[in-house]
mmCIF file of C-alpha atoms and ligand atoms in Angstrom:
data_model
loop_
_atom_site.group_PDB
_atom_site.id
_atom_site.type_symbol
_atom_site.label_atom_id
_atom_site.label_comp_id
_atom_site.label_asym_id
_atom_site.label_seq_id
_atom_site.Cartn_x
_atom_site.Cartn_y
_atom_site.Cartn_z
ATOM 1 C CA MET A 1 115.318 117.992 85.639
ATOM 2 C CA LEU A 2 116.710 119.696 88.645
ATOM 3 C CA THR A 3 120.409 121.037 88.679
ATOM 4 C CA ARG A 4 122.656 120.975 91.613
ATOM 5 C CA PRO A 5 122.760 124.357 93.530
ATOM 6 C CA GLU A 6 126.375 125.979 92.631
ATOM 7 C CA ASN A 7 127.004 127.312 96.213
ATOM 8 C CA THR A 8 126.242 124.276 98.438
ATOM 9 C CA LYS A 9 128.908 123.518 101.051
ATOM 10 C CA ALA A 10 127.658 120.229 102.333
ATOM 11 C CA ASP A 11 128.613 116.976 101.092
ATOM 12 C CA ALA A 12 126.184 114.596 99.171
ATOM 13 C CA ILE A 13 125.635 110.943 100.407
ATOM 14 C CA LEU A 14 123.756 108.323 97.901
ATOM 15 C CA ALA A 15 121.786 105.941 100.133
ATOM 16 C CA PHE A 16 120.406 102.744 99.481
ATOM 17 C CA GLU A 17 117.462 101.023 101.427
ATOM 18 C CA SER A 18 116.117 97.198 100.593
ATOM 19 C CA SER A 19 115.693 95.675 104.057
ATOM 20 C CA CYS A 20 112.028 94.427 103.305
ATOM 21 C CA ASP A 21 109.883 94.880 100.321
ATOM 22 C CA ASP A 22 110.460 98.471 99.293
ATOM 23 C CA THR A 23 113.577 99.226 97.303
ATOM 24 C CA SER A 24 114.552 103.026 97.731
ATOM 25 C CA VAL A 25 117.665 105.320 96.493
ATOM 26 C CA ALA A 26 118.346 108.814 97.941
ATOM 27 C CA ILE A 27 120.565 111.533 97.655
ATOM 28 C CA VAL A 28 120.733 113.637 100.989
ATOM 29 C CA ASP A 29 123.232 116.522 102.039
ATOM 30 C CA THR A 30 125.283 116.718 105.107
ATOM 31 C CA ASN A 31 122.826 119.199 106.601
ATOM 32 C CA TYR A 32 120.002 116.839 106.021
ATOM 33 C CA GLN A 33 118.731 118.312 103.057
ATOM 34 C CA VAL A 34 117.164 115.710 100.993
ATOM 35 C CA ILE A 35 118.020 116.035 96.911
ATOM 36 C CA ILE A 36 115.981 113.314 96.163
ATOM 37 C CA ASN A 37 114.315 109.917 97.926
ATOM 38 C CA LEU A 38 112.867 107.561 95.365
ATOM 39 C CA LEU A 39 110.869 104.350 96.396
ATOM 40 C CA SER A 40 109.700 101.250 94.240
ATOM 41 C CA SER A 41 107.296 99.301 96.436
ATOM 42 C CA GLN A 42 106.277 95.576 95.458
ATOM 43 C CA PRO A 43 102.706 94.799 95.189
ATOM 44 C CA GLU A 44 103.580 91.597 93.780
ATOM 45 C CA HIS A 45 103.402 90.528 97.576
ATOM 46 C CA LEU A 46 99.807 91.292 98.033
ATOM 47 C CA ALA A 47 98.475 88.269 96.602
ATOM 48 C CA PHE A 48 100.443 86.379 99.377
ATOM 49 C CA GLY A 49 99.128 88.324 102.162
ATOM 50 C CA GLY A 50 102.802 89.278 103.398
ATOM 51 C CA VAL A 51 106.237 89.599 102.079
ATOM 52 C CA LEU A 52 107.542 86.449 100.376
ATOM 53 C CA PRO A 53 111.422 86.905 101.200
ATOM 54 C CA GLU A 54 113.062 85.295 97.917
ATOM 55 C CA LEU A 55 110.406 87.146 95.631
ATOM 56 C CA ALA A 56 111.397 90.351 97.721
ATOM 57 C CA SER A 57 115.241 89.928 96.828
ATOM 58 C CA ARG A 58 114.756 88.991 93.428
ATOM 59 C CA LEU A 59 112.509 92.208 92.756
ATOM 60 C CA HIS A 60 115.120 94.337 94.400
ATOM 61 C CA LEU A 61 117.694 93.126 92.221
ATOM 62 C CA LYS A 62 115.509 94.026 89.334
ATOM 63 C CA ASN A 63 114.648 97.563 90.826
ATOM 64 C CA ILE A 64 118.135 98.754 92.424
ATOM 65 C CA LEU A 65 119.991 99.738 89.294
ATOM 66 C CA LEU A 66 116.817 101.312 87.487
ATOM 67 C CA LEU A 67 116.280 103.306 90.417
ATOM 68 C CA THR A 68 119.717 104.452 90.915
ATOM 69 C CA GLN A 69 119.885 105.767 87.256
ATOM 70 C CA ALA A 70 116.610 107.477 87.853
ATOM 71 C CA ALA A 71 117.963 109.169 91.063
ATOM 72 C CA LEU A 72 120.889 110.468 89.315
ATOM 73 C CA GLN A 73 118.903 111.655 86.292
ATOM 74 C CA GLN A 74 116.276 113.159 88.353
ATOM 75 C CA SER A 75 118.433 115.143 90.963
ATOM 76 C CA GLY A 76 121.093 116.291 88.270
ATOM 77 C CA TYR A 77 123.749 114.930 90.287
ATOM 78 C CA GLN A 78 126.413 112.582 88.693
ATOM 79 C CA LEU A 79 128.478 110.210 90.654
ATOM 80 C CA LYS A 80 131.286 112.670 90.726
ATOM 81 C CA ASP A 81 129.309 114.956 93.118
ATOM 82 C CA ILE A 82 128.762 112.407 95.620
ATOM 83 C CA SER A 83 131.021 111.831 98.869
ATOM 84 C CA ALA A 84 129.947 108.495 100.260
ATOM 85 C CA VAL A 85 127.870 105.644 99.879
ATOM 86 C CA ALA A 86 125.271 104.484 102.599
ATOM 87 C CA VAL A 87 123.348 101.182 103.003
ATOM 88 C CA SER A 88 121.202 99.573 105.748
ATOM 89 C CA VAL A 89 122.563 96.299 106.687
ATOM 90 C CA ASN A 90 120.547 94.932 109.509
ATOM 91 C CA PRO A 91 117.946 93.895 110.489
ATOM 92 C CA GLY A 92 115.840 92.933 108.068
ATOM 93 C CA LEU A 93 115.253 89.979 105.285
ATOM 94 C CA ILE A 94 118.865 88.594 104.851
ATOM 95 C CA GLY A 95 118.348 88.137 101.041
ATOM 96 C CA SER A 96 117.215 91.594 100.396
ATOM 97 C CA LEU A 97 119.647 93.248 102.647
ATOM 98 C CA ILE A 98 122.540 91.490 100.649
ATOM 99 C CA VAL A 99 121.122 92.538 97.274
ATOM 100 C CA GLY A 100 121.252 96.457 98.700
ATOM 101 C CA LEU A 101 124.705 95.767 100.510
ATOM 102 C CA SER A 102 126.304 94.071 97.340
ATOM 103 C CA PHE A 103 125.137 96.986 95.040
ATOM 104 C CA ALA A 104 126.315 99.585 97.511
ATOM 105 C CA LYS A 105 129.522 97.899 97.814
ATOM 106 C CA SER A 106 130.214 97.470 94.014
ATOM 107 C CA LEU A 107 129.169 101.220 93.285
ATOM 108 C CA ALA A 108 131.292 102.665 96.321
ATOM 109 C CA TRP A 109 134.599 100.267 95.033
ATOM 110 C CA SER A 110 134.088 101.211 91.375
ATOM 111 C CA VAL A 111 134.284 105.090 91.861
ATOM 112 C CA SER A 112 136.548 104.998 95.056
ATOM 113 C CA LEU A 113 133.901 106.362 97.505
ATOM 114 C CA PRO A 114 133.682 105.610 101.314
ATOM 115 C CA LEU A 115 130.956 103.184 102.012
ATOM 116 C CA ILE A 116 128.834 103.369 105.468
ATOM 117 C CA THR A 117 126.926 100.866 106.833
ATOM 118 C CA VAL A 118 123.745 101.795 108.757
ATOM 119 C CA ASN A 119 121.092 99.846 111.431
ATOM 120 C CA HIS A 120 117.965 100.269 109.786
ATOM 121 C CA MET A 121 116.144 100.960 113.107
ATOM 122 C CA LEU A 122 118.468 103.596 113.786
ATOM 123 C CA ALA A 123 117.784 104.966 110.526
ATOM 124 C CA HIS A 124 113.814 105.132 111.197
ATOM 125 C CA ILE A 125 115.031 107.407 114.435
ATOM 126 C CA PHE A 126 117.287 109.591 112.321
ATOM 127 C CA ALA A 127 114.625 110.105 109.879
ATOM 128 C CA ASN A 128 113.366 112.812 112.339
ATOM 129 C CA PHE A 129 116.383 114.954 111.541
ATOM 130 C CA ILE A 130 115.268 115.464 108.117
ATOM 131 C CA GLU A 131 112.457 117.442 108.818
ATOM 132 C CA HIS A 132 113.174 118.648 112.562
ATOM 133 C CA LYS A 133 116.086 121.162 112.894
ATOM 134 C CA ASP A 134 115.609 121.760 116.839
ATOM 135 C CA ILE A 135 116.009 118.346 118.335
ATOM 136 C CA GLN A 136 118.529 118.176 120.751
ATOM 137 C CA VAL A 137 120.166 115.246 122.997
ATOM 138 C CA PRO A 138 119.588 113.560 125.210
ATOM 139 C CA MET A 139 116.538 112.275 123.931
ATOM 140 C CA LEU A 140 114.391 109.241 124.070
ATOM 141 C CA ALA A 141 113.353 107.588 120.821
ATOM 142 C CA LEU A 142 110.349 104.849 120.761
ATOM 143 C CA VAL A 143 110.911 102.862 117.650
ATOM 144 C CA VAL A 144 107.686 101.237 116.683
ATOM 145 C CA SER A 145 107.484 98.888 113.517
ATOM 146 C CA GLY A 146 106.107 95.608 112.066
ATOM 147 C CA GLY A 147 109.182 93.791 113.955
ATOM 148 C CA HIS A 148 110.506 96.189 116.545
ATOM 149 C CA THR A 149 109.201 98.015 119.471
ATOM 150 C CA GLU A 150 112.027 99.611 121.380
ATOM 151 C CA LEU A 151 112.824 102.437 123.727
ATOM 152 C CA VAL A 152 116.243 103.903 122.767
ATOM 153 C CA HIS A 153 118.114 106.489 125.218
ATOM 154 C CA PHE A 154 120.705 108.611 123.345
ATOM 155 C CA LYS A 155 123.243 110.608 125.471
ATOM 156 C CA SER A 156 124.757 111.739 122.279
ATOM 157 C CA LEU A 157 124.078 111.117 118.548
ATOM 158 C CA THR A 158 126.539 107.996 118.477
ATOM 159 C CA GLU A 159 125.960 107.026 121.962
ATOM 160 C CA PHE A 160 122.988 105.026 122.772
ATOM 161 C CA SER A 161 121.563 102.452 124.806
ATOM 162 C CA ILE A 162 118.064 100.498 124.762
ATOM 163 C CA VAL A 163 115.980 100.898 128.145
ATOM 164 C CA GLY A 164 113.009 99.082 127.038
ATOM 165 C CA LYS A 165 111.970 96.555 124.308
ATOM 166 C CA THR A 166 109.016 94.320 123.582
ATOM 167 C CA LEU A 167 109.453 90.552 125.388
ATOM 168 C CA ASP A 168 107.576 88.851 122.565
ATOM 169 C CA ASP A 169 105.627 90.330 119.690
ATOM 170 C CA ALA A 170 105.954 94.078 118.188
ATOM 171 C CA ALA A 171 103.554 96.612 118.261
ATOM 172 C CA GLY A 172 103.118 96.664 114.433
ATOM 173 C CA GLU A 173 102.710 92.801 114.391
ATOM 174 C CA CYS A 174 99.606 93.282 116.652
ATOM 175 C CA PHE A 175 98.116 96.052 114.293
ATOM 176 C CA ASP A 176 98.579 93.409 111.479
ATOM 177 C CA LYS A 177 97.310 90.256 113.254
ATOM 178 C CA ALA A 178 94.273 91.909 114.463
ATOM 179 C CA ALA A 179 93.390 93.314 110.812
ATOM 180 C CA LYS A 180 93.965 89.601 109.443
ATOM 181 C CA LEU A 181 91.798 88.174 112.221
ATOM 182 C CA LEU A 182 88.873 90.984 111.017
ATOM 183 C CA GLY A 183 89.580 90.316 107.701
ATOM 184 C CA LEU A 184 90.697 93.484 106.878
ATOM 185 C CA GLY A 185 94.028 93.121 104.675
ATOM 186 C CA PHE A 186 97.551 93.851 105.002
ATOM 187 C CA PRO A 187 99.289 95.788 106.514
ATOM 188 C CA GLY A 188 97.004 96.204 109.060
ATOM 189 C CA GLY A 189 98.152 99.399 110.791
ATOM 190 C CA PRO A 190 96.888 102.043 108.532
ATOM 191 C CA ILE A 191 93.457 100.254 107.993
ATOM 192 C CA ILE A 192 92.998 99.837 111.818
ATOM 193 C CA ASP A 193 93.962 103.468 112.222
ATOM 194 C CA LYS A 194 91.316 104.655 109.688
ATOM 195 C CA LEU A 195 88.419 102.419 110.758
ATOM 196 C CA ALA A 196 89.506 103.693 114.398
ATOM 197 C CA LYS A 197 88.670 107.592 114.014
ATOM 198 C CA ASN A 198 85.035 106.748 113.774
ATOM 199 C CA GLY A 199 85.196 104.281 116.695
ATOM 200 C CA ASN A 200 84.756 104.128 120.643
ATOM 201 C CA PRO A 201 88.284 103.221 122.217
ATOM 202 C CA ASN A 202 86.357 101.798 125.192
ATOM 203 C CA PHE A 203 83.987 99.328 123.449
ATOM 204 C CA ILE A 204 86.119 96.340 124.224
ATOM 205 C CA ASN A 205 88.561 96.644 127.396
ATOM 206 C CA PHE A 206 91.468 94.369 126.107
ATOM 207 C CA PRO A 207 94.550 93.997 128.434
ATOM 208 C CA ARG A 208 96.929 96.063 128.628
ATOM 209 C CA ALA A 209 100.468 94.121 129.525
ATOM 210 C CA LEU A 210 103.195 95.003 131.885
ATOM 211 C CA SER A 211 101.760 98.228 133.693
ATOM 212 C CA PRO A 212 104.465 101.011 133.937
ATOM 213 C CA LYS A 213 105.343 100.669 137.385
ATOM 214 C CA ASP A 214 106.801 97.352 136.800
ATOM 215 C CA ASN A 215 108.970 97.999 133.968
ATOM 216 C CA PHE A 216 109.690 99.758 130.804
ATOM 217 C CA ASN A 217 109.483 96.467 128.519
ATOM 218 C CA PHE A 218 106.623 95.884 126.324
ATOM 219 C CA SER A 219 104.252 92.605 125.714
ATOM 220 C CA TYR A 220 101.674 92.142 123.030
ATOM 221 C CA SER A 221 101.318 88.194 122.709
ATOM 222 C CA GLY A 222 98.825 88.408 125.372
ATOM 223 C CA LEU A 223 96.647 91.079 123.411
ATOM 224 C CA LYS A 224 96.961 89.280 120.221
ATOM 225 C CA THR A 225 95.532 86.025 121.868
ATOM 226 C CA ALA A 226 92.757 88.036 123.854
ATOM 227 C CA ILE A 227 91.820 89.924 120.402
ATOM 228 C CA ARG A 228 91.611 86.445 118.668
ATOM 229 C CA THR A 229 89.637 84.922 121.604
ATOM 230 C CA TRP A 230 87.214 88.067 121.507
ATOM 231 C CA ILE A 231 86.552 87.667 117.780
ATOM 232 C CA SER A 232 85.977 83.926 117.764
ATOM 233 C CA ASN A 233 83.538 84.542 120.455
ATOM 234 C CA GLN A 234 81.463 86.909 118.325
ATOM 235 C CA ALA A 235 78.811 86.205 115.418
ATOM 236 C CA PRO A 236 80.328 87.466 112.154
ATOM 237 C CA GLU A 237 77.176 89.992 112.102
ATOM 238 C CA THR A 238 78.608 91.504 115.317
ATOM 239 C CA ILE A 239 81.917 91.952 114.146
ATOM 240 C CA THR A 240 80.635 93.524 110.909
ATOM 241 C CA ALA A 241 78.419 95.878 112.607
ATOM 242 C CA ASN A 242 81.013 97.161 115.031
ATOM 243 C CA LEU A 243 84.243 97.205 112.977
ATOM 244 C CA PRO A 244 84.971 100.915 114.097
ATOM 245 C CA ASP A 245 84.750 100.281 117.673
ATOM 246 C CA ILE A 246 86.556 96.960 117.543
ATOM 247 C CA ALA A 247 89.527 98.978 115.511
ATOM 248 C CA ALA A 248 89.579 101.778 118.124
ATOM 249 C CA SER A 249 89.477 99.056 120.968
ATOM 250 C CA VAL A 250 92.334 97.211 119.374
ATOM 251 C CA GLN A 251 94.549 100.724 118.848
ATOM 252 C CA GLN A 252 93.977 102.242 122.172
ATOM 253 C CA ALA A 253 95.425 98.700 123.829
ATOM 254 C CA ILE A 254 98.335 98.964 121.373
ATOM 255 C CA VAL A 255 99.274 102.793 121.884
ATOM 256 C CA GLU A 256 98.457 103.026 125.485
ATOM 257 C CA PRO A 257 101.167 101.217 127.034
ATOM 258 C CA LEU A 258 103.549 102.846 124.382
ATOM 259 C CA VAL A 259 102.273 106.207 125.527
ATOM 260 C CA ASN A 260 102.658 105.721 128.909
ATOM 261 C CA LYS A 261 105.905 103.729 129.448
ATOM 262 C CA THR A 262 107.765 106.288 127.036
ATOM 263 C CA VAL A 263 106.728 109.653 128.805
ATOM 264 C CA LEU A 264 107.205 108.095 132.272
ATOM 265 C CA TRP A 265 110.813 107.048 131.207
ATOM 266 C CA ALA A 266 111.220 110.314 129.756
ATOM 267 C CA TYR A 267 110.067 112.435 132.817
ATOM 268 C CA LYS A 268 111.619 110.084 135.337
ATOM 269 C CA ASN A 269 115.238 110.420 133.599
ATOM 270 C CA LYS A 270 114.654 114.324 132.516
ATOM 271 C CA ILE A 271 114.889 113.932 128.763
ATOM 272 C CA PRO A 272 113.360 116.971 126.991
ATOM 273 C CA PHE A 273 112.762 115.213 123.361
ATOM 274 C CA ILE A 274 110.948 112.124 122.661
ATOM 275 C CA LEU A 275 111.563 111.067 118.851
ATOM 276 C CA LEU A 276 108.805 108.569 117.364
ATOM 277 C CA ALA A 277 109.917 106.465 114.620
ATOM 278 C CA GLY A 278 108.902 103.474 112.482
ATOM 279 C CA GLY A 279 106.017 102.475 110.466
ATOM 280 C CA VAL A 280 103.753 102.510 113.759
ATOM 281 C CA ALA A 281 105.005 106.233 114.285
ATOM 282 C CA ALA A 282 102.101 106.892 111.279
ATOM 283 C CA ASN A 283 99.622 105.837 113.702
ATOM 284 C CA SER A 284 97.405 108.999 114.375
ATOM 285 C CA ALA A 285 96.248 108.139 118.063
ATOM 286 C CA LEU A 286 99.911 107.223 119.085
ATOM 287 C CA ARG A 287 100.991 110.690 117.445
ATOM 288 C CA ARG A 288 98.318 112.356 119.252
ATOM 289 C CA GLN A 289 98.362 110.710 122.528
ATOM 290 C CA MET A 290 101.880 111.137 123.172
ATOM 291 C CA GLU A 291 102.101 114.700 122.385
ATOM 292 C CA ILE A 292 99.156 115.508 124.869
ATOM 293 C CA LYS A 293 100.590 113.052 127.779
ATOM 294 C CA ALA A 294 104.279 114.408 127.087
ATOM 295 C CA ALA A 295 103.333 117.928 127.215
ATOM 296 C CA LYS A 296 101.952 117.781 130.530
ATOM 297 C CA TYR A 297 105.245 117.014 131.582
ATOM 298 C CA GLY A 298 106.860 119.698 129.619
ATOM 299 C CA ILE A 299 108.549 117.049 126.883
ATOM 300 C CA ALA A 300 108.578 117.870 123.043
ATOM 301 C CA VAL A 301 107.402 115.225 120.851
ATOM 302 C CA ARG A 302 108.617 114.993 117.142
ATOM 303 C CA TYR A 303 107.708 112.548 114.517
ATOM 304 C CA PRO A 304 108.559 112.433 110.943
ATOM 305 C CA SER A 305 105.682 112.978 108.362
ATOM 306 C CA LEU A 306 104.075 109.623 107.199
ATOM 307 C CA SER A 307 106.285 109.257 103.971
ATOM 308 C CA LEU A 308 109.401 109.146 106.103
ATOM 309 C CA CYS A 309 107.843 106.930 108.651
ATOM 310 C CA MET A 310 107.630 104.168 106.164
ATOM 311 C CA ASP A 311 110.994 102.233 104.874
ATOM 312 C CA ASN A 312 112.870 104.742 102.516
ATOM 313 C CA ALA A 313 116.885 105.463 101.648
ATOM 314 C CA ALA A 314 116.652 109.272 102.856
ATOM 315 C CA MET A 315 116.782 108.051 106.497
ATOM 316 C CA VAL A 316 119.602 105.882 105.840
ATOM 317 C CA ALA A 317 121.380 108.753 104.611
ATOM 318 C CA ALA A 318 120.316 110.811 107.529
ATOM 319 C CA ALA A 319 121.779 108.000 109.916
ATOM 320 C CA SER A 320 124.911 107.912 107.955
ATOM 321 C CA ILE A 321 125.714 111.581 108.571
ATOM 322 C CA PRO A 322 127.330 111.329 111.992
ATOM 323 C CA LYS A 323 129.642 108.253 111.086
ATOM 324 C CA TYR A 324 130.448 110.087 107.816
ATOM 325 C CA LEU A 325 131.506 113.590 109.761
ATOM 326 C CA SER A 326 133.456 111.378 111.840
ATOM 327 C CA GLY A 327 135.226 109.337 109.304
ATOM 328 C CA ASN A 328 133.924 106.031 110.686
ATOM 329 C CA TYR A 329 133.605 104.368 107.171
ATOM 330 C CA SER A 330 132.909 100.363 106.858
ATOM 331 C CA SER A 331 135.241 98.171 105.192
ATOM 332 C CA LEU A 332 134.258 96.651 101.563
ATOM 333 C CA SER A 333 134.198 93.080 103.433
ATOM 334 C CA ALA A 334 131.331 94.590 105.565
ATOM 335 C CA ASN A 335 128.250 91.789 105.778
ATOM 336 C CA ALA A 336 124.359 91.881 106.325
ATOM 337 C CA PHE A 337 122.798 90.562 109.306
ATOM 338 C CA SER A 338 119.208 89.479 110.123
ATOM 339 C CA LEU A 339 119.652 90.221 113.775
ATOM 340 C CA LYS A 340 116.901 92.273 115.483
ATOM 341 C CA GLY A 341 117.371 95.283 116.942
ATOM 342 C CA THR A 342 118.900 98.759 117.315
ATOM 343 C CA LYS A 343 122.478 97.560 117.505
ATOM 344 C CA GLU A 344 125.683 99.725 116.810
ATOM 345 C CA LEU A 345 127.444 98.218 114.082
HETATM 346 O O1 KG4 B 401 109.034 100.167 109.674
HETATM 347 P P1 KG4 B 401 107.777 99.723 108.543
HETATM 348 O O2 KG4 B 401 107.575 100.156 107.483
HETATM 349 O O3 KG4 B 401 108.491 98.242 108.184
HETATM 350 C C1 KG4 B 401 109.222 97.589 108.983
HETATM 351 O O4 KG4 B 401 110.521 98.161 109.293
HETATM 352 O O5 KG4 B 401 108.696 96.706 109.757
HETATM 353 O O6 KG4 B 401 106.632 99.553 109.534
HETATM 354 C C2 KG4 B 401 105.555 98.570 108.731
HETATM 355 C C3 KG4 B 401 104.434 98.361 110.315
HETATM 356 C C4 KG4 B 401 103.209 97.458 109.869
HETATM 357 O O7 KG4 B 401 103.306 96.684 110.613
HETATM 358 C C5 KG4 B 401 102.269 98.244 109.665
HETATM 359 O O8 KG4 B 401 101.086 97.757 110.043
HETATM 360 C C6 KG4 B 401 102.599 99.584 110.593
HETATM 361 O O9 KG4 B 401 103.952 99.661 110.589
HETATM 362 N N1 KG4 B 401 101.800 100.609 110.437
HETATM 363 C C7 KG4 B 401 100.796 101.513 110.974
HETATM 364 C C8 KG4 B 401 100.490 102.525 110.228
HETATM 365 N N2 KG4 B 401 101.151 102.437 109.269
HETATM 366 C C9 KG4 B 401 102.200 101.493 109.235
HETATM 367 N N3 KG4 B 401 100.576 101.144 112.425
HETATM 368 C C10 KG4 B 401 99.492 101.774 112.872
HETATM 369 N N4 KG4 B 401 98.933 102.971 112.303
HETATM 370 C C11 KG4 B 401 99.333 103.310 111.001
HETATM 371 N N5 KG4 B 401 98.843 104.574 110.487
HETATM 372 ZN ZN1 ZN B 402 111.166 99.712 108.702
#
């Protein structure tokens, strides 16, 4: 068991994340120092090839108290050492969000702590502040996950606008769909990433939608159709024999527009920092190609370590810090929303 450092001046935030199929509880201080970040995933969904919303809610309900007790016990913190309670309230599966929000509200009320509600996509972006102390605004964040593909411009840590987004499917959805069509399992992103390391990205020339000169939005539904059509026209042996090349070609078609549009917007608008965020920010080709292209224009790229790219409560705590420091607390009647996007609450 750890003991709390005696001379710490920073306040501690207890945070909850339950927007999809991972329950997570963290304690992070207001210097973005992670004290503890525990995660309980839900392998029960694997049998269904995707996340079953009602099952996810029930499992959050089962896990959240146990995980909170474990976080306090393992960190050596007590509730009297905590200064605020943070929780993600949108976007996500509504039943799952309600479990986390109800638990956070009850806890905050019972020990008279302020409650801070957080947007889950903003939390993905703020995961970067945990490990990178040099990030400065203005900055441009590319948020790419299973349900989102957004370019978010930050003038300050609390003033931001969406300057590009997908018109249809998300980048992560495209990775997952391609893996499913290839019979590779779920979630597809990490599997395609691994296979693609030994593949030729020019093996199949899949379409790249909405070239940068048109606009800064993204589109992946055409690519999904092109992948499905290509696969259905091949003999099963051809697919099996060329899996790394197919994976590399799919990955390149997803990653290339993300890199080109992000760097071009940052360059045109004189933005010195690009942040990658969300599950797809774990993709090795996206990280590498973004760094190489941005470096040509003198733009720095930062991304979280692999575990902080995935859903976790430390990022929720991190996103609550600017709100905590400015006293921007939420009411105990706050609600959860399944609304998509990086919307301010
Ligand atoms: O942010 P996240 O954990 O959950 C959502 O909020 O959606 O993102 C999950 C998505 C999935 O689509 C998954 O396939 C993708 O992130 N992903 C990856 C990689 N690791 C996870 N996509 C590409 N390459 C990866 N290495
Ligand atoms: Zn997420």
